XYZ file of N, CA and C in Angstrom:
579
model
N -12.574 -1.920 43.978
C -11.260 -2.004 43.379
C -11.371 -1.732 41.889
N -11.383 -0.596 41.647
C -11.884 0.159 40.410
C -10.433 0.833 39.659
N -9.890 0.655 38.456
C -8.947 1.215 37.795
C -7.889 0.781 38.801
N -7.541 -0.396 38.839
C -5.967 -0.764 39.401
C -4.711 0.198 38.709
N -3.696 0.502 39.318
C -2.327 0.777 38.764
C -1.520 0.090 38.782
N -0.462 0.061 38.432
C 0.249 -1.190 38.716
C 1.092 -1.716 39.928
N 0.957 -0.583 40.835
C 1.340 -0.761 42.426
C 0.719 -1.264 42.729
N -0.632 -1.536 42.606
C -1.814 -2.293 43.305
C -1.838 -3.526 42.879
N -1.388 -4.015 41.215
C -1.193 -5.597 41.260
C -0.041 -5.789 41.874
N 0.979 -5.032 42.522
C 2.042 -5.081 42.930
C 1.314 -5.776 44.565
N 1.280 -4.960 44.745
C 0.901 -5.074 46.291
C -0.569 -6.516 46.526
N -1.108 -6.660 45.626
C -2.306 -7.647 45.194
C -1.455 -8.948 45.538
N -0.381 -8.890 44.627
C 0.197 -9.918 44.211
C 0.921 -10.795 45.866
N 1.480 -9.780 46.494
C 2.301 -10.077 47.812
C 1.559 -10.162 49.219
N 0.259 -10.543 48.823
C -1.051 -10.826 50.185
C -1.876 -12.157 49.281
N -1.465 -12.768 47.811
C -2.378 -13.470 47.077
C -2.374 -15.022 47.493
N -0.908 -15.082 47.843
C -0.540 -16.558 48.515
C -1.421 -17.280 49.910
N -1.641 -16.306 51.004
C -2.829 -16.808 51.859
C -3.942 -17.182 51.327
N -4.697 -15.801 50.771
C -6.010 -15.703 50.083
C -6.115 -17.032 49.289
N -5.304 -17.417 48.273
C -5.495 -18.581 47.707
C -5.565 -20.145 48.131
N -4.864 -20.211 49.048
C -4.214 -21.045 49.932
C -5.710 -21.790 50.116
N -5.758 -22.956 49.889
C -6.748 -23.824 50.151
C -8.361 -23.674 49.424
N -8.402 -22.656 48.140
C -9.210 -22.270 47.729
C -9.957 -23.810 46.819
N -8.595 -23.800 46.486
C -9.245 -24.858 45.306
C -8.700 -26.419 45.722
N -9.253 -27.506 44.521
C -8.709 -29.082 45.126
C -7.609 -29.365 44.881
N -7.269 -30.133 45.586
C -5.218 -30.469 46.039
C -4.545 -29.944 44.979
N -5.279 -30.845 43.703
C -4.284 -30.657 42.580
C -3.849 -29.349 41.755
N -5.119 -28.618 42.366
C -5.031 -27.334 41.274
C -4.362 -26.268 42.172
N -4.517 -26.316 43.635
C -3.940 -25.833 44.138
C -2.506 -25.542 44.418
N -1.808 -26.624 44.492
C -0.530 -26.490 44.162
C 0.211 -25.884 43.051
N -0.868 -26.081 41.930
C -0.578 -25.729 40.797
C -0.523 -23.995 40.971
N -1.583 -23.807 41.559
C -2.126 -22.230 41.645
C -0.886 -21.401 42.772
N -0.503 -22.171 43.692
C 0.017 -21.847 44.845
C 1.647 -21.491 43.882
N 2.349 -22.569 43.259
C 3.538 -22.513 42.618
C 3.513 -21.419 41.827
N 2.136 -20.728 41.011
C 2.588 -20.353 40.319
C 2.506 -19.190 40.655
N 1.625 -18.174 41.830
C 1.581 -17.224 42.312
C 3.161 -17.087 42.737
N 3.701 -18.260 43.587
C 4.936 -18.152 44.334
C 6.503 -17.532 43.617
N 6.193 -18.473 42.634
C 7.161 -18.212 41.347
C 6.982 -16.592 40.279
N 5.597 -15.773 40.310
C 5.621 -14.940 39.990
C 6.085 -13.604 41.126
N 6.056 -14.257 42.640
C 6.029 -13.161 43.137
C 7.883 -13.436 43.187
N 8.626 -14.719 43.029
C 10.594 -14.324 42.810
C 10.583 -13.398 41.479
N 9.876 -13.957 40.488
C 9.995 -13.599 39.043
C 9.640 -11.963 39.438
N 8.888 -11.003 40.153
C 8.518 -9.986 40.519
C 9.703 -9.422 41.462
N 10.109 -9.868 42.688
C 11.368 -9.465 43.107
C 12.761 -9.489 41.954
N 12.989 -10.997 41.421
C 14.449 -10.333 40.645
C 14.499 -9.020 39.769
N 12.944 -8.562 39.073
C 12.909 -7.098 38.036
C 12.374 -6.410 39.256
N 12.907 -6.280 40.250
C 12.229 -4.822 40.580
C 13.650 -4.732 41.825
N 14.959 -5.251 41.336
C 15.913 -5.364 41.799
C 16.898 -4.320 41.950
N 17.115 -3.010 42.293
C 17.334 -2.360 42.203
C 19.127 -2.333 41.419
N 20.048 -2.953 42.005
C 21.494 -3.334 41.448
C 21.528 -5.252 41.262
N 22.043 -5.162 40.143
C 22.183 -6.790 39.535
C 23.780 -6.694 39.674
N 23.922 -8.802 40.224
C 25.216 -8.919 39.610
C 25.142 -10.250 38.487
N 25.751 -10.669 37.728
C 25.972 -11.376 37.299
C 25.069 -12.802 37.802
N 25.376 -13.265 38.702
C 24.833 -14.352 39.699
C 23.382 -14.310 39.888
N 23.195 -12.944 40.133
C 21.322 -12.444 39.901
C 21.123 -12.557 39.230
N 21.332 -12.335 37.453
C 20.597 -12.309 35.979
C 20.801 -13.629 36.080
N 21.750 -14.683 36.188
C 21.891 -15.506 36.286
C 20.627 -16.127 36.859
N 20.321 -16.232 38.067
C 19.291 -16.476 38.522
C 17.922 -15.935 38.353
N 18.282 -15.082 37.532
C 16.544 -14.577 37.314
C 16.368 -15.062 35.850
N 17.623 -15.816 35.228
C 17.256 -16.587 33.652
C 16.499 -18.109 34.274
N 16.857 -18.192 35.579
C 16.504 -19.579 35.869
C 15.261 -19.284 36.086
N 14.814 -18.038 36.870
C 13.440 -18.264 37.702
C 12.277 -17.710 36.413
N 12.748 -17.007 35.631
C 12.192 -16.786 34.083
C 12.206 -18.023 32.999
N 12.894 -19.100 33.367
C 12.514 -20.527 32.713
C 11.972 -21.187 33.786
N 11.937 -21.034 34.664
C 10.971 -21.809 35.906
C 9.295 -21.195 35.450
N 8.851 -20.038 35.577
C 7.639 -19.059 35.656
C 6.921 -19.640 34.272
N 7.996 -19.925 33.326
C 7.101 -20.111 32.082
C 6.887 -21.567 32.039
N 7.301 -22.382 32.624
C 6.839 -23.418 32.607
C 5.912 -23.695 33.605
N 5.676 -23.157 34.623
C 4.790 -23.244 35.756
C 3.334 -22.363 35.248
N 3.195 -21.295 34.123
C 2.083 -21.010 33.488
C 1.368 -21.612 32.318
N 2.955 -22.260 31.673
C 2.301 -23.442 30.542
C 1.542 -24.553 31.737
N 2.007 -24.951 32.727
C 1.250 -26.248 33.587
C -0.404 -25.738 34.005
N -0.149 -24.481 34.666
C -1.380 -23.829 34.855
C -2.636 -24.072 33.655
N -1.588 -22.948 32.396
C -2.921 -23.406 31.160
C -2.911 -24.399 31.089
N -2.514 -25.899 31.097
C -2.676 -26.795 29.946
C -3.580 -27.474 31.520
N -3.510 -27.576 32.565
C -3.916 -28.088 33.640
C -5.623 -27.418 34.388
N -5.035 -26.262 35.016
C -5.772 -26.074 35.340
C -7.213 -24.530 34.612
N -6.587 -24.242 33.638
C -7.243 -23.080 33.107
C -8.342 -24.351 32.257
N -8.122 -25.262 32.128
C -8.520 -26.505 30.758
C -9.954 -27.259 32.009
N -9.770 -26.948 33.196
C -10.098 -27.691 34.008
C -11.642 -26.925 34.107
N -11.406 -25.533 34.180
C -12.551 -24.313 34.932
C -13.116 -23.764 33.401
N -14.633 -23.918 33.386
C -14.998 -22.622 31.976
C -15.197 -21.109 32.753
N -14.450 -20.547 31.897
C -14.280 -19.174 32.614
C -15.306 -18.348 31.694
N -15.586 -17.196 32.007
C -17.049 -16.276 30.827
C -16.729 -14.802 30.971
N -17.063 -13.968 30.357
C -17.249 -12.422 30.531
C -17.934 -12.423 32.112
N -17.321 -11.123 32.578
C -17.844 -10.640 34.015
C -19.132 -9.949 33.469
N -20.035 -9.988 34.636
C -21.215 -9.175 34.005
C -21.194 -7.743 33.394
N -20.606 -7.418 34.250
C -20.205 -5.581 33.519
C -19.974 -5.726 32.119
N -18.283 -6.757 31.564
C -18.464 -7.175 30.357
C -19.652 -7.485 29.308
N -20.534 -8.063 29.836
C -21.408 -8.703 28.970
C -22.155 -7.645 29.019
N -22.388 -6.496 30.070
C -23.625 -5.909 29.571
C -22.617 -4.548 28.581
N -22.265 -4.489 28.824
C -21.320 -3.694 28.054
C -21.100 -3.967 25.987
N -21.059 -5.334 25.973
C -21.083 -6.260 24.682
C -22.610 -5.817 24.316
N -23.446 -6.276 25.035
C -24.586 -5.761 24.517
C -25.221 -4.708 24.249
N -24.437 -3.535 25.133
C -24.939 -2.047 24.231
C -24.044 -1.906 23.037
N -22.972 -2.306 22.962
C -22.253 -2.328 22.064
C -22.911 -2.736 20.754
N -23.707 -3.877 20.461
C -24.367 -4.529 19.896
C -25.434 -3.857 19.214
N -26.258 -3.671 20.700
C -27.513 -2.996 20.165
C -27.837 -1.759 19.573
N -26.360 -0.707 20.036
C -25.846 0.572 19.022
C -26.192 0.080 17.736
N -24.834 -1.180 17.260
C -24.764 -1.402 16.162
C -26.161 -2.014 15.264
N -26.796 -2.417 16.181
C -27.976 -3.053 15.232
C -28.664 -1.579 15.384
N -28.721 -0.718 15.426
C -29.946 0.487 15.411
C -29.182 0.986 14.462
N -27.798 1.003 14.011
C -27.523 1.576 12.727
C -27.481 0.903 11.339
N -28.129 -0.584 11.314
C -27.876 -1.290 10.439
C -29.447 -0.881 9.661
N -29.895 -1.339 9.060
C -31.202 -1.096 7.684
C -32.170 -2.890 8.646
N -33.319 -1.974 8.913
C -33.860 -3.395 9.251
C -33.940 -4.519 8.028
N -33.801 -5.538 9.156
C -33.789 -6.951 7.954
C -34.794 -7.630 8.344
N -35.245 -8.721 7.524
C -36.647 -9.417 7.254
C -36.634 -10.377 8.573
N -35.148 -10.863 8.551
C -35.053 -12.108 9.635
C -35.374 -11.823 10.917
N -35.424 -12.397 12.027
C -35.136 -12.044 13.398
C -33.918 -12.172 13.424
N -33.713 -10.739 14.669
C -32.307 -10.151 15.267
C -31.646 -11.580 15.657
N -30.486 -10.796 15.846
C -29.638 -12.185 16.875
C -29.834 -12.350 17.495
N -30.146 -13.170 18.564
C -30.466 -14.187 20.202
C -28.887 -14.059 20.543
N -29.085 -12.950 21.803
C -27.748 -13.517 23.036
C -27.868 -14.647 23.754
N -26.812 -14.998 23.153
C -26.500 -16.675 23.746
C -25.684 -16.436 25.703
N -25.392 -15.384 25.948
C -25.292 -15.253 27.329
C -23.430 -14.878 27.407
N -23.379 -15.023 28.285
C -21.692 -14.459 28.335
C -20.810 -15.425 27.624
N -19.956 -14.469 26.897
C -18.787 -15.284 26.267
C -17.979 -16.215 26.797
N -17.202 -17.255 26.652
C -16.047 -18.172 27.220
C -15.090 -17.373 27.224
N -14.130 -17.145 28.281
C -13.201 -16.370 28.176
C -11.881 -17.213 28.661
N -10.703 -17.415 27.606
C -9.650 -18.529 27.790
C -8.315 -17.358 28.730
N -7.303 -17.888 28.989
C -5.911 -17.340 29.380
C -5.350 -17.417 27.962
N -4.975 -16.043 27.146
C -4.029 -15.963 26.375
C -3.148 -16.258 26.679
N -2.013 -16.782 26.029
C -0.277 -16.842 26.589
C 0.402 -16.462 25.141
N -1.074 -16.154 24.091
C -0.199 -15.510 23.120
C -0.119 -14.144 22.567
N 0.392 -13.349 24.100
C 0.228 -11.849 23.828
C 2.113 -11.798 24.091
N 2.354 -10.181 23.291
C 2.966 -9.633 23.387
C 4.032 -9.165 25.525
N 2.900 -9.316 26.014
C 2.864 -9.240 27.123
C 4.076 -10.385 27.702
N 3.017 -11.535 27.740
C 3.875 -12.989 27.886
C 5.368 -13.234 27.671
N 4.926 -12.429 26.248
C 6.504 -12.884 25.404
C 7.396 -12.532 26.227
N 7.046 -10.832 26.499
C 8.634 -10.292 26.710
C 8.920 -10.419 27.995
N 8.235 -11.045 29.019
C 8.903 -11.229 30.323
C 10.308 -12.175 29.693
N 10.197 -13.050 29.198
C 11.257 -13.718 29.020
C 12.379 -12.801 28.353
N 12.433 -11.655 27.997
C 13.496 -10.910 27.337
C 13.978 -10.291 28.717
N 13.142 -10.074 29.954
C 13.773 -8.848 31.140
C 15.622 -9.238 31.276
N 15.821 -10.642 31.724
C 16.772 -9.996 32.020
C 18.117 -9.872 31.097
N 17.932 -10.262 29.662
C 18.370 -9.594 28.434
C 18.550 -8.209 28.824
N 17.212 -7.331 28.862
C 17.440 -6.130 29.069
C 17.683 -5.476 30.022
N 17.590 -6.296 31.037
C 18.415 -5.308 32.227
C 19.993 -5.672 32.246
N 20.308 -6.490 31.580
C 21.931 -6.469 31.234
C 22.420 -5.056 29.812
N 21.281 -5.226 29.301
C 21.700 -4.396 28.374
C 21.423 -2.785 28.445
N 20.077 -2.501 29.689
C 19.936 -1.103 29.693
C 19.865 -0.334 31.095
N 20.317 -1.502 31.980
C 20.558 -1.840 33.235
C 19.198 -1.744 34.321
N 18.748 -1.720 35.542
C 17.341 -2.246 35.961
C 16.869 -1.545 35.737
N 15.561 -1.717 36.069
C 13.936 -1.776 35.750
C 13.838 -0.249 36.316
N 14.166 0.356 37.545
C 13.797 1.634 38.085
C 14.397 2.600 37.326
N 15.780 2.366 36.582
C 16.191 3.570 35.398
C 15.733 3.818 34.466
N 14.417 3.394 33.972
C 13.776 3.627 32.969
C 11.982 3.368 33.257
N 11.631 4.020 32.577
C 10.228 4.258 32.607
C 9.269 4.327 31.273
N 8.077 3.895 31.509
C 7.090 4.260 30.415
C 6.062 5.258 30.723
N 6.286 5.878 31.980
C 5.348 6.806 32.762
C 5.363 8.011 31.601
N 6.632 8.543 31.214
C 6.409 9.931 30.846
C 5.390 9.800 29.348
N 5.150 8.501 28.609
C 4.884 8.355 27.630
C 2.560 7.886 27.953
N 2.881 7.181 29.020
C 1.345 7.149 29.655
C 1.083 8.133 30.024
N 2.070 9.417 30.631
C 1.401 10.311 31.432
C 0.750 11.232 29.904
N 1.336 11.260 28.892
C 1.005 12.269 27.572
C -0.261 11.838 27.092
N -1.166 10.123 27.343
C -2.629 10.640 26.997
C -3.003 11.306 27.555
N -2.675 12.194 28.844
C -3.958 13.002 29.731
C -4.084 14.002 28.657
N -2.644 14.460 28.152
C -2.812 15.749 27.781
C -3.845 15.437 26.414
N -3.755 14.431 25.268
C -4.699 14.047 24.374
C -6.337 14.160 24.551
N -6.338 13.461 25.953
C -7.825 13.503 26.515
C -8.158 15.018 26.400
N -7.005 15.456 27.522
C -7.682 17.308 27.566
C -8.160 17.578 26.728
N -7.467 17.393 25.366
C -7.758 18.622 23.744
C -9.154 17.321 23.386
N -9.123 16.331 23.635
C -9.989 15.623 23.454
C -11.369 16.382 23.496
N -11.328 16.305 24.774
C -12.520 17.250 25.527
C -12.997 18.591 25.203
N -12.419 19.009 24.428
C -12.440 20.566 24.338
C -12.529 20.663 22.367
N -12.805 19.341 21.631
C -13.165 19.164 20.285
C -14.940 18.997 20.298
N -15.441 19.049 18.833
C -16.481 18.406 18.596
C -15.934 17.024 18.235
N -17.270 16.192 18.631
C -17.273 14.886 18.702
C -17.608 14.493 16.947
N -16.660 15.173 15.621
C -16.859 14.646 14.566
C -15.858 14.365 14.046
N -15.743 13.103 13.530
C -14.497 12.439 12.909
C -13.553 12.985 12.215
N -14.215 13.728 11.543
C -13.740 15.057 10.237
C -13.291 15.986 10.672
N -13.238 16.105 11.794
C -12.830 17.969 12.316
C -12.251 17.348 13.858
N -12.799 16.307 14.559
C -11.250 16.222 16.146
C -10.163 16.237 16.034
N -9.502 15.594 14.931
C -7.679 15.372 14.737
C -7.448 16.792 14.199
N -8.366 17.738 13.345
C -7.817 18.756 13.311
C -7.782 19.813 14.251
N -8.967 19.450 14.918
C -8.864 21.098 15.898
C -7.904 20.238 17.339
N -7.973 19.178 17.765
C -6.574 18.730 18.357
C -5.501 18.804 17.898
N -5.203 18.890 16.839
C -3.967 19.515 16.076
C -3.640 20.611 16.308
N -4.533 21.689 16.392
C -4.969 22.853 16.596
C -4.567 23.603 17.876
N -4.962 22.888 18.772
C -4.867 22.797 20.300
C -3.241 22.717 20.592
N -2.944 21.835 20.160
C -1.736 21.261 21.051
C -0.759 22.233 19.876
N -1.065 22.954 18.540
C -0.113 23.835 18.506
C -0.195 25.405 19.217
N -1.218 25.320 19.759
C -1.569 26.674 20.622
C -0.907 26.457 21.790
N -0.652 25.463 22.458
C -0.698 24.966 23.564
C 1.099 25.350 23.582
N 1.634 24.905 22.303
C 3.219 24.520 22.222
C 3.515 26.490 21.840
N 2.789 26.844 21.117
C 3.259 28.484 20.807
C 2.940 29.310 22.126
N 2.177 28.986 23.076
C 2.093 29.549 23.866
C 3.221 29.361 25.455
N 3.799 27.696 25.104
C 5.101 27.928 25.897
C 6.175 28.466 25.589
N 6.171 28.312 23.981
C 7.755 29.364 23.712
C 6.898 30.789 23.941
N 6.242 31.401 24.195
C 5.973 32.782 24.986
C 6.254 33.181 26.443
N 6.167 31.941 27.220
C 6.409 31.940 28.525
C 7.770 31.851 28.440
N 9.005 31.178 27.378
C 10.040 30.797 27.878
C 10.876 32.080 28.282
């Protein structure tokens, strides 16, 4: 399960309630169980195709329900488990690292000692978090979730990557000859038009 999209936490999300189901002890479970449950209404009211009144209505409730059922989670059960970097992570941190120490000027001391995988907490203070609580603000104001998209704006790194690929790898000269590119790229469709 390599490079999820977001159909796949979609679909993740609506088989997660069994899978979990009895994983953990009474207390955390319920906790875990509510809050999967409550994300998968909070997931049906935005992916609602026509709203009435009575729906935003109800999806302000189940959007003050969700956030209090993830504040219980963190303060309960995320407080309960030490969580760490996945191994991939950590080995990843460490080439990262060891790049950087091969470009530094040796020093007299001994290197740093990896202390082993990082602690890794549940943010709740991302950008992310926030704006679920704005959805159904904005689906009153720009109407649902399927009339609008961020696809056409994700789909435009491919084209970045392309010219990416087709630069030298020097700081000083990629933004220009990608500059370069993508005005060849644009003079060569007003030729086709």
């Amino acid at each position: 399960m390599k490079k999820l999209a977001a159909r796949d936490f979609e679909d993740l999300l609506q088989c997660a309630i069994p899978v979990f189901e009895k994983l953990l002890p009474d207390n955390h479970d319920k906790i875990v169980l509510d809050l999967l449950f409550d994300l998968l209404v909070w997931h049906a009211y935005a992916k609602l195709q026509m709203h009435t009144e009575d729906t935003l209505s109800s999806f302000d409730t189940t959007t003050a329900v969700l956030g209090q059922t993830v504040r219980k989670f963190f303060k309960t059960t995320c407080s309960h488990y030490h969580t760490t970097e996945l191994p991939h992570e950590y080995a990843a941190r460490g080439h990262r690292e060891a790049k950087l120490a091969a470009k530094q000027p040796p020093s007299s001391g001994k290197g740093k000692e990896r202390s082993g995988p990082k602690f890794k907490a549940l943010n709740l203070l991302t950008y992310k978090f926030h704006a679920l609580g704005h959805y159904p603000n904005t689906i009153r104001r720009f109407g649902t979730t399927d009339s609008f998209s961020t696809q056409p704006g994700e789909l435009e790194h491919r084209r970045a990557k392309r010219w990416y690929l087709r630069t030298p790898k020097n700081k000083k000269t990629m933004i220009t000859t990608m500059t370069h590119l993508e005005a060849r790229e644009r003079v060569i469709a007003c030729i086709n038009e």
